[in-house]
Coordinates of C-alpha atoms in Angstrom, one line a residue:
P1 CA 94.8 99.1 -141.2
A2 CA 91.3 99.4 -139.6
A3 CA 91.6 95.9 -138.0
R4 CA 94.5 97.3 -136.1
A5 CA 92.4 99.5 -133.9
A6 CA 93.6 97.2 -131.1
G7 CA 93.9 99.1 -127.9
P8 CA 92.1 102.5 -127.8
G9 CA 94.1 105.2 -129.5
L10 CA 97.3 103.3 -130.3
E11 CA 99.7 105.0 -132.6
E12 CA 102.7 103.4 -134.2
R13 CA 106.0 105.2 -133.9
L14 CA 109.7 104.6 -134.4
F15 CA 112.6 105.2 -132.1
Q16 CA 116.2 105.4 -133.1
Q17 CA 117.6 102.7 -130.9
V18 CA 121.3 101.9 -130.1
R19 CA 122.3 98.7 -131.9
D20 CA 124.8 97.5 -129.4
H21 CA 124.4 98.8 -125.8
F22 CA 127.5 96.9 -124.5
S23 CA 130.1 98.1 -126.9
F24 CA 131.5 101.5 -127.7
E25 CA 133.0 100.3 -131.0
T26 CA 131.7 98.7 -134.2
C27 CA 127.9 98.8 -133.8
G28 CA 127.9 100.8 -130.6
N29 CA 127.3 104.1 -132.2
E30 CA 125.0 102.8 -134.9
T31 CA 121.2 102.8 -134.5
F32 CA 118.2 101.0 -135.9
P33 CA 114.5 102.0 -135.9
Q34 CA 112.7 100.2 -133.1
R35 CA 108.9 100.2 -133.3
Y36 CA 106.6 101.0 -130.4
L37 CA 102.9 101.7 -130.0
V38 CA 101.7 104.5 -127.7
S39 CA 98.3 105.6 -126.4
A40 CA 97.8 108.7 -124.3
K41 CA 94.0 108.3 -124.5
F42 CA 93.6 107.8 -120.8
W43 CA 96.7 109.5 -119.6
K44 CA 96.6 112.2 -116.9
K45 CA 99.4 114.2 -118.5
G46 CA 102.5 114.4 -116.3
F47 CA 100.9 112.6 -113.4
G48 CA 99.4 109.3 -114.4
P49 CA 101.7 106.2 -114.4
I50 CA 103.2 104.6 -117.5
F51 CA 102.2 101.1 -118.4
F52 CA 105.0 99.5 -120.5
Y53 CA 104.5 96.2 -122.3
T54 CA 107.9 94.5 -122.8
G55 CA 107.4 93.0 -126.3
N56 CA 108.2 89.4 -126.9
E57 CA 108.9 87.1 -129.9
G58 CA 106.6 88.5 -132.5
D59 CA 104.9 91.5 -134.2
I60 CA 104.1 94.0 -131.4
W61 CA 100.5 94.5 -132.7
T62 CA 99.7 90.9 -132.0
F63 CA 100.4 91.5 -128.3
A64 CA 98.6 94.8 -128.2
Q65 CA 95.5 93.2 -129.7
N66 CA 95.5 90.5 -127.1
S67 CA 96.2 92.5 -123.9
D68 CA 93.1 94.5 -123.3
F69 CA 93.4 94.2 -119.5
I70 CA 96.3 96.8 -119.7
F71 CA 93.9 99.3 -121.4
E72 CA 91.1 98.6 -118.9
L73 CA 93.5 99.2 -116.1
A74 CA 95.0 102.3 -117.8
E75 CA 91.6 103.8 -117.9
E76 CA 91.2 103.3 -114.1
E77 CA 94.7 104.6 -113.4
Q78 CA 94.9 107.3 -116.0
A79 CA 98.0 105.7 -117.5
L80 CA 100.1 106.3 -120.6
V81 CA 100.3 103.0 -122.5
I82 CA 103.4 101.9 -124.4
F83 CA 103.9 98.6 -126.3
A84 CA 107.5 98.2 -127.3
E85 CA 108.6 95.7 -130.0
H86 CA 111.5 93.3 -129.2
R87 CA 114.6 93.7 -131.4
Y88 CA 114.8 91.3 -134.3
Y89 CA 111.0 90.8 -134.4
G90 CA 108.2 92.4 -136.4
K91 CA 109.6 95.6 -138.0
S92 CA 112.3 96.2 -135.3
L93 CA 115.2 94.8 -137.3
P94 CA 118.7 95.9 -136.4
F95 CA 120.1 94.8 -139.8
G96 CA 116.9 95.1 -141.9
L97 CA 115.8 92.0 -143.7
E98 CA 119.2 90.4 -143.2
S99 CA 118.8 90.4 -139.4
T100 CA 118.3 86.7 -139.0
Q101 CA 121.1 85.6 -141.3
L102 CA 124.2 84.1 -139.9
K103 CA 126.7 86.6 -138.4
K104 CA 123.9 89.2 -138.0
T105 CA 122.2 87.6 -135.0
G106 CA 124.9 88.4 -132.4
L107 CA 123.0 91.4 -131.0
L108 CA 119.9 89.3 -130.4
T109 CA 120.1 88.7 -126.6
V110 CA 117.8 89.2 -123.6
E111 CA 120.3 91.7 -122.2
Q112 CA 120.2 93.9 -125.4
A113 CA 116.4 93.8 -125.5
L114 CA 116.1 94.9 -121.8
A115 CA 118.6 97.7 -122.5
D116 CA 116.4 98.8 -125.4
Y117 CA 113.4 99.0 -123.1
A118 CA 115.4 100.9 -120.4
V119 CA 116.7 103.4 -123.0
L120 CA 113.3 103.8 -124.6
I121 CA 111.5 104.4 -121.3
T122 CA 114.1 107.0 -120.2
E123 CA 113.8 108.9 -123.5
L124 CA 110.0 108.8 -123.7
K125 CA 109.7 110.0 -120.2
Q126 CA 111.7 113.0 -121.2
Q127 CA 109.7 113.5 -124.4
Y128 CA 106.4 113.3 -122.7
G129 CA 107.3 115.4 -119.6
A130 CA 106.7 112.3 -117.5
A131 CA 109.8 112.4 -115.3
D132 CA 107.9 111.8 -112.1
C133 CA 105.5 109.1 -113.5
P134 CA 106.1 105.7 -112.2
V135 CA 106.5 102.9 -114.8
I136 CA 104.9 99.5 -114.4
A137 CA 106.1 96.7 -116.8
F138 CA 103.7 94.2 -118.2
G139 CA 104.3 91.1 -120.2
G140 CA 103.1 87.6 -121.0
S141 CA 105.1 84.4 -121.6
Y142 CA 108.6 85.4 -122.7
G143 CA 107.3 89.0 -122.4
G144 CA 106.5 88.2 -118.8
M145 CA 110.0 87.0 -118.2
L146 CA 111.2 90.3 -119.6
S147 CA 108.9 92.4 -117.4
A148 CA 110.2 90.5 -114.3
Y149 CA 113.8 90.9 -115.5
M150 CA 113.2 94.7 -116.1
R151 CA 112.2 95.1 -112.4
M152 CA 115.2 93.0 -111.3
K153 CA 117.8 94.7 -113.6
Y154 CA 116.4 98.2 -113.7
P155 CA 114.5 98.8 -110.5
N156 CA 115.6 102.5 -110.9
I157 CA 113.4 102.6 -114.0
V158 CA 110.5 100.2 -113.3
A159 CA 108.5 100.4 -110.1
G160 CA 106.8 97.0 -110.5
A161 CA 106.0 94.3 -112.9
L162 CA 103.2 91.9 -113.9
A163 CA 104.8 88.8 -115.2
A164 CA 102.0 86.7 -116.6
S165 CA 102.7 83.0 -117.5
A166 CA 106.4 83.6 -117.3
P167 CA 108.3 80.3 -117.3
L168 CA 111.3 81.8 -115.4
L169 CA 112.5 78.4 -114.0
S170 CA 112.2 76.2 -117.0
V171 CA 114.0 78.6 -119.3
A172 CA 116.9 78.7 -116.8
G173 CA 117.1 75.0 -117.1
L174 CA 115.6 74.4 -113.7
G175 CA 112.8 71.8 -113.7
D176 CA 111.8 68.6 -115.2
P177 CA 112.2 68.1 -119.0
T178 CA 109.1 65.8 -119.0
Q179 CA 106.9 68.5 -117.3
F180 CA 105.6 70.4 -120.4
F181 CA 104.1 67.5 -122.4
R182 CA 102.9 65.8 -119.2
D183 CA 100.9 69.0 -118.5
V184 CA 99.6 69.2 -122.1
T185 CA 98.4 65.6 -121.7
A186 CA 96.8 66.5 -118.3
D187 CA 94.7 69.2 -120.0
F188 CA 93.3 66.7 -122.4
Q189 CA 92.8 64.1 -119.7
K190 CA 90.9 66.7 -117.6
S191 CA 88.6 67.3 -120.6
S192 CA 88.0 63.6 -121.3
P193 CA 90.0 60.5 -120.3
S194 CA 88.8 58.6 -123.3
C195 CA 90.3 61.3 -125.5
V196 CA 93.8 60.6 -124.2
T197 CA 93.3 56.8 -124.8
A198 CA 92.2 57.5 -128.4
V199 CA 95.3 59.8 -128.9
R200 CA 97.7 57.2 -127.6
K201 CA 96.0 54.6 -129.8
A202 CA 96.4 56.8 -132.9
F203 CA 100.1 57.4 -132.3
Q204 CA 100.7 53.7 -131.6
Q205 CA 98.9 52.7 -134.8
I206 CA 101.0 55.1 -136.8
K207 CA 104.1 53.7 -135.3
D208 CA 103.0 50.1 -136.1
L209 CA 102.2 51.1 -139.7
C210 CA 105.6 52.7 -140.0
L211 CA 107.4 49.6 -138.8
S212 CA 105.5 47.5 -141.3
G213 CA 106.3 50.0 -144.1
A214 CA 102.6 50.9 -144.7
Y215 CA 103.4 54.6 -145.4
D216 CA 100.6 55.0 -147.8
E217 CA 98.0 54.2 -145.2
I218 CA 99.5 56.7 -142.8
S219 CA 99.5 59.4 -145.6
S220 CA 95.9 58.8 -146.6
K221 CA 94.5 58.6 -143.0
M222 CA 96.4 61.6 -141.8
A223 CA 95.6 63.5 -145.1
T224 CA 99.1 64.6 -145.8
C225 CA 99.6 66.6 -149.0
N226 CA 102.9 64.7 -149.8
K227 CA 103.2 61.0 -149.4
I228 CA 104.9 59.9 -146.2
S229 CA 107.7 57.7 -147.4
N230 CA 110.2 57.1 -144.6
K231 CA 110.9 57.3 -140.8
E232 CA 112.0 60.9 -141.1
D233 CA 108.6 61.9 -142.5
V234 CA 106.8 60.0 -139.7
Y235 CA 109.0 61.8 -137.1
Q236 CA 108.0 65.1 -138.8
L237 CA 104.4 64.0 -138.6
F238 CA 104.7 63.4 -134.9
G239 CA 106.2 66.8 -134.3
F240 CA 103.5 68.4 -136.4
A241 CA 100.8 66.6 -134.5
R242 CA 102.3 67.2 -131.1
N243 CA 102.5 70.9 -131.8
A244 CA 98.7 71.2 -132.4
F245 CA 98.1 69.7 -128.9
T246 CA 100.6 72.2 -127.5
M247 CA 98.9 75.2 -129.1
M248 CA 95.4 74.0 -128.2
A249 CA 96.4 73.6 -124.5
M250 CA 98.1 77.0 -124.4
M251 CA 95.1 78.8 -126.0
D252 CA 92.4 76.8 -124.2
Y253 CA 90.4 80.0 -123.7
P254 CA 86.6 79.9 -123.0
Y255 CA 85.9 81.9 -126.1
K256 CA 87.0 82.1 -129.7
T257 CA 90.4 83.7 -130.2
D258 CA 92.8 84.8 -133.0
F259 CA 96.0 85.0 -131.0
M260 CA 98.5 82.4 -132.2
G261 CA 96.2 80.9 -134.8
H262 CA 92.4 80.9 -135.1
L263 CA 90.8 78.8 -132.4
P264 CA 87.3 78.0 -131.3
A265 CA 86.1 78.4 -127.7
N266 CA 87.5 75.6 -125.5
P267 CA 89.7 74.1 -128.3
V268 CA 90.8 71.1 -126.1
K269 CA 87.2 70.1 -125.7
V270 CA 86.5 70.6 -129.4
G271 CA 89.6 68.6 -130.3
C272 CA 88.6 65.7 -128.1
E273 CA 85.1 65.7 -129.6
Q274 CA 86.7 65.5 -133.1
I275 CA 88.9 62.4 -132.3
L276 CA 86.1 60.7 -130.5
A277 CA 83.6 61.2 -133.3
H278 CA 85.8 58.9 -135.5
T279 CA 85.9 55.1 -135.3
D280 CA 89.4 55.1 -136.8
P281 CA 91.8 56.7 -134.3
I282 CA 94.3 57.9 -137.0
Q283 CA 91.5 59.7 -138.9
G284 CA 90.3 61.0 -135.6
L285 CA 93.8 62.4 -134.9
A286 CA 93.8 64.1 -138.3
A287 CA 90.5 65.8 -137.4
L288 CA 91.8 66.8 -134.0
V289 CA 94.9 68.5 -135.3
G290 CA 92.7 70.3 -137.8
V291 CA 91.2 72.3 -135.0
F292 CA 94.5 74.2 -135.0
Y293 CA 95.9 73.6 -138.5
N294 CA 92.7 73.8 -140.5
S295 CA 90.5 76.3 -138.6
S296 CA 88.9 77.5 -141.9
G297 CA 87.9 73.9 -142.8
S298 CA 89.0 74.6 -146.3
A299 CA 92.3 72.8 -146.4
Q300 CA 92.1 69.5 -148.3
C301 CA 95.4 68.1 -146.9
Y302 CA 98.2 68.9 -144.5
D303 CA 101.6 70.1 -145.8
I304 CA 103.4 68.9 -142.7
Y305 CA 106.8 70.4 -143.4
H306 CA 105.3 73.8 -144.2
L307 CA 102.8 74.0 -141.3
Y308 CA 105.4 72.9 -138.7
Q309 CA 109.1 73.5 -138.7
S310 CA 111.1 71.7 -136.0
C311 CA 113.6 73.9 -134.2
A312 CA 115.4 74.2 -130.9
D313 CA 112.1 74.8 -129.1
P314 CA 110.2 71.6 -128.8
T315 CA 107.0 73.6 -128.1
G316 CA 107.3 75.1 -131.5
C317 CA 109.0 78.3 -133.0
G318 CA 106.3 79.0 -135.6
I319 CA 107.2 79.9 -139.2
G320 CA 108.8 82.9 -140.9
S321 CA 111.5 85.3 -139.8
D322 CA 110.2 85.8 -136.2
A323 CA 110.5 82.0 -135.9
E324 CA 114.1 82.2 -137.0
A325 CA 114.9 84.8 -134.4
W326 CA 113.3 82.7 -131.7
D327 CA 115.2 79.7 -132.8
Y328 CA 118.4 81.6 -132.3
Q329 CA 117.3 82.7 -128.8
V330 CA 116.6 79.1 -127.8
C331 CA 120.0 78.1 -129.2
T332 CA 121.8 80.6 -126.9
E333 CA 120.4 81.8 -123.6
I334 CA 116.9 80.3 -123.3
N335 CA 116.7 76.6 -122.4
L336 CA 113.7 74.6 -123.5
T337 CA 114.9 71.0 -123.6
F338 CA 111.5 69.5 -123.1
N339 CA 110.8 66.0 -124.4
S340 CA 107.9 63.6 -124.7
N341 CA 108.4 60.0 -123.6
N342 CA 105.0 58.2 -124.1
V343 CA 105.0 57.2 -120.4
T344 CA 104.2 60.4 -118.5
D345 CA 102.5 61.8 -121.6
M346 CA 100.4 60.6 -124.5
F347 CA 102.9 61.6 -127.3
P348 CA 105.4 59.5 -129.2
E349 CA 108.8 59.3 -127.6
M350 CA 110.7 62.3 -128.9
P351 CA 113.9 62.9 -127.0
F352 CA 115.6 66.3 -127.0
T353 CA 118.8 66.2 -125.0
E354 CA 121.4 68.9 -124.3
A355 CA 123.6 67.1 -126.8
M356 CA 121.0 67.1 -129.5
R357 CA 120.4 70.8 -128.9
E358 CA 124.1 71.6 -129.1
Q359 CA 124.4 69.6 -132.3
Y360 CA 121.4 71.4 -133.9
C361 CA 122.4 74.9 -132.8
W362 CA 126.0 74.5 -134.0
R363 CA 124.8 73.2 -137.3
K364 CA 122.2 75.9 -137.8
W365 CA 123.6 79.0 -136.2
H366 CA 127.3 78.2 -135.4
V367 CA 126.6 78.8 -131.7
R368 CA 126.9 76.8 -128.6
P369 CA 124.1 77.3 -126.0
R370 CA 125.2 78.6 -122.6
A371 CA 122.9 76.4 -120.5
R372 CA 123.7 78.0 -117.1
W373 CA 124.0 81.7 -118.1
L374 CA 120.4 82.6 -117.4
R375 CA 120.7 81.2 -113.9
T376 CA 123.7 83.4 -113.3
N377 CA 122.5 86.6 -115.0
F378 CA 118.9 86.5 -114.1
W379 CA 119.1 84.7 -110.7
G380 CA 117.5 81.3 -111.6
G381 CA 115.1 80.5 -108.8
D382 CA 116.7 82.6 -106.2
L383 CA 114.6 85.7 -106.7
K384 CA 114.0 86.7 -103.1
S385 CA 116.1 89.9 -103.2
A386 CA 113.8 91.3 -105.9
S387 CA 110.5 93.1 -105.1
N388 CA 107.2 94.3 -106.6
I389 CA 106.6 91.5 -109.1
I390 CA 103.4 89.6 -109.6
F391 CA 103.8 86.1 -111.1
S392 CA 100.5 84.9 -112.5
N393 CA 99.8 81.5 -113.9
G394 CA 96.8 79.6 -115.2
D395 CA 96.3 76.0 -114.1
L396 CA 95.4 74.9 -117.7
D397 CA 98.7 76.4 -119.0
P398 CA 101.4 73.9 -119.7
W399 CA 103.9 76.7 -119.1
A400 CA 102.8 77.2 -115.5
G401 CA 104.8 74.3 -114.3
G402 CA 108.0 76.1 -115.3
G403 CA 107.0 79.4 -113.5
I404 CA 106.9 80.8 -110.0
N405 CA 103.8 79.3 -108.3
S406 CA 104.1 80.3 -104.7
S407 CA 104.8 83.8 -103.3
L408 CA 108.4 84.4 -102.3
S409 CA 107.9 87.5 -100.1
P410 CA 105.1 90.0 -99.4
S411 CA 106.0 91.9 -102.6
L412 CA 106.8 88.8 -104.8
I413 CA 103.3 87.5 -105.3
A414 CA 102.2 84.4 -107.1
L415 CA 98.6 84.2 -108.3
T416 CA 96.9 81.2 -109.8
I417 CA 94.0 81.4 -112.2
R418 CA 91.8 78.3 -111.9
G419 CA 90.5 77.4 -115.4
G420 CA 93.0 79.8 -117.0
A421 CA 95.2 79.1 -120.0
H422 CA 98.2 81.0 -121.2
H423 CA 98.2 84.6 -119.7
L424 CA 94.4 84.8 -119.7
D425 CA 94.6 87.6 -117.2
L426 CA 96.2 90.0 -119.8
R427 CA 93.2 89.6 -122.0
G428 CA 90.2 91.9 -121.6
H429 CA 87.2 90.9 -119.6
N430 CA 84.8 88.6 -121.3
P431 CA 81.4 87.2 -120.2
A432 CA 82.8 83.6 -120.6
D433 CA 85.7 84.3 -118.2
P434 CA 86.0 81.8 -115.3
P435 CA 85.3 83.6 -112.0
S436 CA 88.9 83.1 -110.9
V437 CA 90.4 85.3 -113.6
T438 CA 88.1 88.2 -112.6
E439 CA 89.3 87.8 -109.0
V440 CA 92.9 87.7 -110.1
R441 CA 92.6 90.8 -112.3
K442 CA 91.0 92.7 -109.3
L443 CA 93.9 91.6 -107.1
E444 CA 96.5 92.6 -109.8
A445 CA 94.8 96.0 -110.2
S446 CA 94.9 96.7 -106.4
I447 CA 98.5 95.6 -106.1
I448 CA 99.6 97.8 -109.0
N449 CA 97.6 100.7 -107.6
G450 CA 99.6 100.3 -104.4
W451 CA 102.9 100.3 -106.3
V452 CA 101.9 103.5 -108.2
K453 CA 100.8 105.2 -105.0
S454 CA 103.9 104.4 -103.0
A455 CA 106.2 105.4 -105.9
G456 CA 104.3 108.7 -106.0
M457 CA 104.8 109.2 -102.3
E458 CA 108.4 108.4 -102.5
R459 CA 108.9 111.0 -105.2
A460 CA 107.1 113.6 -103.1
R461 CA 109.4 112.7 -100.2
E462 CA 112.5 113.0 -102.3
K463 CA 111.4 116.4 -103.5
R464 CA 110.6 117.7 -100.1
S465 CA 113.9 116.6 -98.6
G466 CA 115.7 117.8 -101.7
A467 CA 117.5 114.5 -102.0
S468 CA 120.4 116.1 -103.8
A469 CA 124.1 115.6 -103.5
G470 CA 125.4 114.5 -100.2
G471 CA 122.0 113.5 -98.7
W472 CA 123.6 110.4 -97.1
L473 CA 127.0 111.7 -96.3

C-alpha cells in the first residue's frame, strides 16, 4: 500500500527461517517464512555498515514507520537498512494462524527470536556480498532489549547496539513494582497538579458509587456502551481507564503521532485540559480517556471489554493476535508485575502479585513463569562485561525507571533525553523536538560512527595479519 512508503526504498521480503534453533528433532529441520524489510537506497555496496532493527511485539511496518532516525543515519553512513519481524508477530507466524493457540506457543521465546536475527544477518550478509560490513543493531522498548541482548549474546555478529527505552531491569524482575504507575502519575503531575487531583477525585467517586450500588450513574457518566452492573465491571473500567493514561504518558510526543494509536501533540497536556474543562470529575475522566480511545471523536460510547483486554502485562497487551503472543511472553520470561496502589500513584488500587500472575498464566496458557530466568540468561543488572551499547531513555517515559540510566563503562553509555517520551530518539527529526533529543541523536550518531570505523579497522588488521588458523598458537 502507498501509505507504507515508510522508510525510503523499503521492500518486503520473506526468509525461510528455522522453526526451532535449539533442537535437532521435531521442528528443528522445519522452517517458516519470516518477514523482513530491506532498503539498499543509501548503501555503499560491500562497504557501508548494516543497520539492523530487531523487531519487537508487532507488525514490522509499524516500527519501520516510526524509526526515521535510522534512515537519516543510514544516509550519513551509507548503510544497508534491515527491519526484521519478530517470530509470532505480524506475518512471521511459525504455525500460521494457529501460532498463538495452546501448544503452538512453545517456540515463542526471546532466545529463539535472537537466534532468528543471528541467522538472518549471517545469511543476508552472504547474499548481499557484505561479509566485511559491520552490523549495528537498533531497537526501541522490547526491541531495544533485543538489540542489547544481540550485542551481549552475538558480539561476533553485531558490532554495537542502540537500545532505546529498553527496560532491561524491570523485565528481569529487578526494581520496584510501584515505579511504573508512579511515573505515569508524575507525568500528569508535571503537566498540571490540579489534573492529578481531579483524576484521584474521579476514581474515588466511581469507587463510592460502586459501593452504594449506583452502577447506572457510573455507566452514564463514563459513557460505557454496556451497563456496568457489578464490581468486576468496575474493575475492568479501572483497567481500561488506567491504560489510557499509560499510553498517553508513553506517547507524550511534542507533535501528532499514529504509533500505538492516534494521538494529538502533547497528549498528557490535552488530556488534563479535558478533565479540567468538566465540573463533574467522572465526566471529565471520560473525556480524558477519550484522547486515547476516541481520537476520531466519533465514538458515542466506550465498549470497555473490547477496547481494553486485561492480560499478564498491567501496562497493556493491546488487542488481536499480536496481543496474545505478547501475553504469552509476559507469562514466561518477561516479568512485568507492576501494580497501582492509590498512594504513590493516582490510580485505583490494583494489585498484581507473582501469585496472581502465576494463577492467570497457568489458567490461560498452562505455563508457569520463570521469574529469575532473564537474570540468569541475560545478566540482569550486571552488564559490565558487555561493550558497545547505548542505553537511551526519555525522562517523560514511564519505562525509563526500569532501564539503565547511568553509564556502566566507557562503552556502555547511558543517555537521557530531557522532555522525551518513549524512544523519541528513534523517530525522525521534527521542528517540535526538544533540544535535548537533537543533542542525543548527534551523540548517538558519533558513537555509532566510531563503532563502524573501529570495526572496519579491525577487519583490515585481520586481513593484513592473515588471522587464519594458528594465529594464537
